[in-house]
Amino acid sequence: MLPAMDIGLLQTSQMHQLALSKAVELVGEAAAGIVRKYPGFCDARSDLQLRPAVAVRNLLVHGYDGISFERLWDIANHDVVILSRSLEPILTDAGEDLP
C-alpha cells in the first residue's frame, strides 16, 4: 500500500501519519459500505475481514483509545494488502472496473 514510505518516515512526519490514517480510514469506509449493502455476502465471506476493517476505521475516526502508528503501519502493509488481493477476483467476476 505504501511503497514510497518507510516506518522511520512515518514516525517523524505528521503529514505521512495523517495520510496513512486517512488511507486506512477510507478502506474501512469502503468496507462499511459493502457490509451495509451486502450483509449476507459478508457473513458468507468472513475470511475477507471486512468487519475488522470497519472496526479500525471507527477507531481512527472516533478516537477510541487511539491506535499506534506502528500498528497502523502493519495494518496498511499487511491487512489492507490481503484484503485488496482477496477482493480483486471477486470484483473482476462481478464486472467492476479495477484501477
mmCIF file of C-alpha atoms in Angstrom:
data_model
loop_
_atom_site.group_PDB
_atom_site.id
_atom_site.type_symbol
_atom_site.label_atom_id
_atom_site.label_comp_id
_atom_site.label_asym_id
_atom_site.label_seq_id
_atom_site.Cartn_x
_atom_site.Cartn_y
_atom_site.Cartn_z
ATOM 1 C CA MET A 1 0.000 0.000 0.000
ATOM 2 C CA LEU A 2 2.888 2.368 0.788
ATOM 3 C CA PRO A 3 5.872 1.641 -1.449
ATOM 4 C CA ALA A 4 7.462 5.093 -1.068
ATOM 5 C CA MET A 5 7.221 5.287 2.728
ATOM 6 C CA ASP A 6 9.110 3.530 5.481
ATOM 7 C CA ILE A 7 8.328 3.228 9.169
ATOM 8 C CA GLY A 8 11.038 5.740 10.085
ATOM 9 C CA LEU A 9 9.464 8.410 7.908
ATOM 10 C CA LEU A 10 6.072 7.616 9.371
ATOM 11 C CA GLN A 11 7.386 8.053 12.913
ATOM 12 C CA THR A 12 8.816 11.503 12.171
ATOM 13 C CA SER A 13 6.376 13.053 9.710
ATOM 14 C CA GLN A 14 2.961 14.232 10.830
ATOM 15 C CA MET A 15 1.943 14.648 7.190
ATOM 16 C CA HIS A 16 2.681 10.979 6.496
ATOM 17 C CA GLN A 17 0.922 9.926 9.703
ATOM 18 C CA LEU A 18 -2.209 11.787 8.658
ATOM 19 C CA ALA A 19 -2.023 10.442 5.096
ATOM 20 C CA LEU A 20 -1.716 6.860 6.301
ATOM 21 C CA SER A 21 -4.539 7.333 8.798
ATOM 22 C CA LYS A 22 -6.785 8.730 6.071
ATOM 23 C CA ALA A 23 -5.932 5.944 3.616
ATOM 24 C CA VAL A 24 -6.752 3.217 6.155
ATOM 25 C CA GLU A 25 -9.896 5.124 7.154
ATOM 26 C CA LEU A 26 -11.063 5.154 3.525
ATOM 27 C CA VAL A 27 -10.505 1.411 3.211
ATOM 28 C CA GLY A 28 -12.640 0.946 6.319
ATOM 29 C CA GLU A 29 -15.319 3.244 4.938
ATOM 30 C CA ALA A 30 -15.447 1.222 1.719
ATOM 31 C CA ALA A 31 -15.672 -1.969 3.779
ATOM 32 C CA ALA A 32 -18.534 -0.428 5.776
ATOM 33 C CA GLY A 33 -20.384 0.262 2.544
ATOM 34 C CA ILE A 34 -20.030 -3.375 1.487
ATOM 35 C CA VAL A 35 -21.163 -4.589 4.919
ATOM 36 C CA ARG A 36 -24.246 -2.333 4.800
ATOM 37 C CA LYS A 37 -25.192 -3.148 1.226
ATOM 38 C CA TYR A 38 -24.373 -6.879 1.226
ATOM 39 C CA PRO A 39 -24.576 -8.253 4.787
ATOM 40 C CA GLY A 40 -25.185 -11.808 3.557
ATOM 41 C CA PHE A 41 -22.041 -11.679 1.446
ATOM 42 C CA CYS A 42 -20.040 -10.533 4.454
ATOM 43 C CA ASP A 43 -21.422 -13.364 6.571
ATOM 44 C CA ALA A 44 -20.571 -15.902 3.868
ATOM 45 C CA ARG A 45 -17.086 -14.450 3.303
ATOM 46 C CA SER A 46 -15.885 -13.703 6.818
ATOM 47 C CA ASP A 47 -12.386 -14.567 5.549
ATOM 48 C CA LEU A 48 -12.316 -11.153 3.861
ATOM 49 C CA GLN A 49 -12.146 -9.438 7.258
ATOM 50 C CA LEU A 50 -14.453 -6.592 6.227
ATOM 51 C CA ARG A 51 -15.926 -6.080 9.688
ATOM 52 C CA PRO A 52 -12.474 -5.736 11.315
ATOM 53 C CA ALA A 53 -11.639 -3.128 8.646
ATOM 54 C CA VAL A 54 -14.758 -1.216 9.706
ATOM 55 C CA ALA A 55 -13.704 -1.506 13.355
ATOM 56 C CA VAL A 56 -10.281 0.009 12.590
ATOM 57 C CA ARG A 57 -11.991 2.818 10.687
ATOM 58 C CA ASN A 58 -14.157 3.509 13.733
ATOM 59 C CA LEU A 59 -11.079 3.588 15.977
ATOM 60 C CA LEU A 60 -9.442 6.135 13.694
ATOM 61 C CA VAL A 61 -12.481 8.344 13.200
ATOM 62 C CA HIS A 62 -13.819 8.312 16.738
ATOM 63 C CA GLY A 63 -10.511 8.010 18.577
ATOM 64 C CA TYR A 64 -11.440 5.188 20.923
ATOM 65 C CA ASP A 65 -8.151 4.954 22.863
ATOM 66 C CA GLY A 66 -6.227 5.747 19.706
ATOM 67 C CA ILE A 67 -4.089 3.430 17.637
ATOM 68 C CA SER A 68 -0.314 3.429 17.372
ATOM 69 C CA PHE A 69 1.287 4.385 14.095
ATOM 70 C CA GLU A 70 3.287 1.168 14.232
ATOM 71 C CA ARG A 71 0.024 -0.815 14.322
ATOM 72 C CA LEU A 72 -1.410 1.353 11.557
ATOM 73 C CA TRP A 73 1.718 0.644 9.503
ATOM 74 C CA ASP A 74 1.203 -3.090 9.990
ATOM 75 C CA ILE A 75 -2.461 -2.819 9.031
ATOM 76 C CA ALA A 76 -1.653 -0.875 5.851
ATOM 77 C CA ASN A 77 1.183 -3.130 4.757
ATOM 78 C CA HIS A 78 -0.349 -6.465 5.705
ATOM 79 C CA ASP A 79 -4.096 -6.472 6.295
ATOM 80 C CA VAL A 80 -5.056 -3.983 3.580
ATOM 81 C CA VAL A 81 -2.853 -5.768 1.045
ATOM 82 C CA ILE A 82 -4.505 -9.116 1.849
ATOM 83 C CA LEU A 83 -7.982 -7.570 1.657
ATOM 84 C CA SER A 84 -7.189 -5.940 -1.681
ATOM 85 C CA ARG A 85 -5.847 -9.172 -3.179
ATOM 86 C CA SER A 86 -8.882 -11.084 -1.893
ATOM 87 C CA LEU A 87 -11.366 -8.593 -3.339
ATOM 88 C CA GLU A 88 -9.747 -8.289 -6.790
ATOM 89 C CA PRO A 89 -11.074 -11.563 -8.241
ATOM 90 C CA ILE A 90 -14.493 -11.002 -6.679
ATOM 91 C CA LEU A 91 -14.775 -7.542 -8.219
ATOM 92 C CA THR A 92 -13.462 -8.768 -11.563
ATOM 93 C CA ASP A 93 -16.045 -11.562 -11.609
ATOM 94 C CA ALA A 94 -18.736 -9.001 -10.769
ATOM 95 C CA GLY A 95 -17.673 -6.860 -13.724
ATOM 96 C CA GLU A 96 -16.305 -3.995 -11.619
ATOM 97 C CA ASP A 97 -13.537 -1.852 -13.094
ATOM 98 C CA LEU A 98 -10.314 -2.013 -11.111
ATOM 99 C CA PRO A 99 -7.784 0.809 -11.018
#
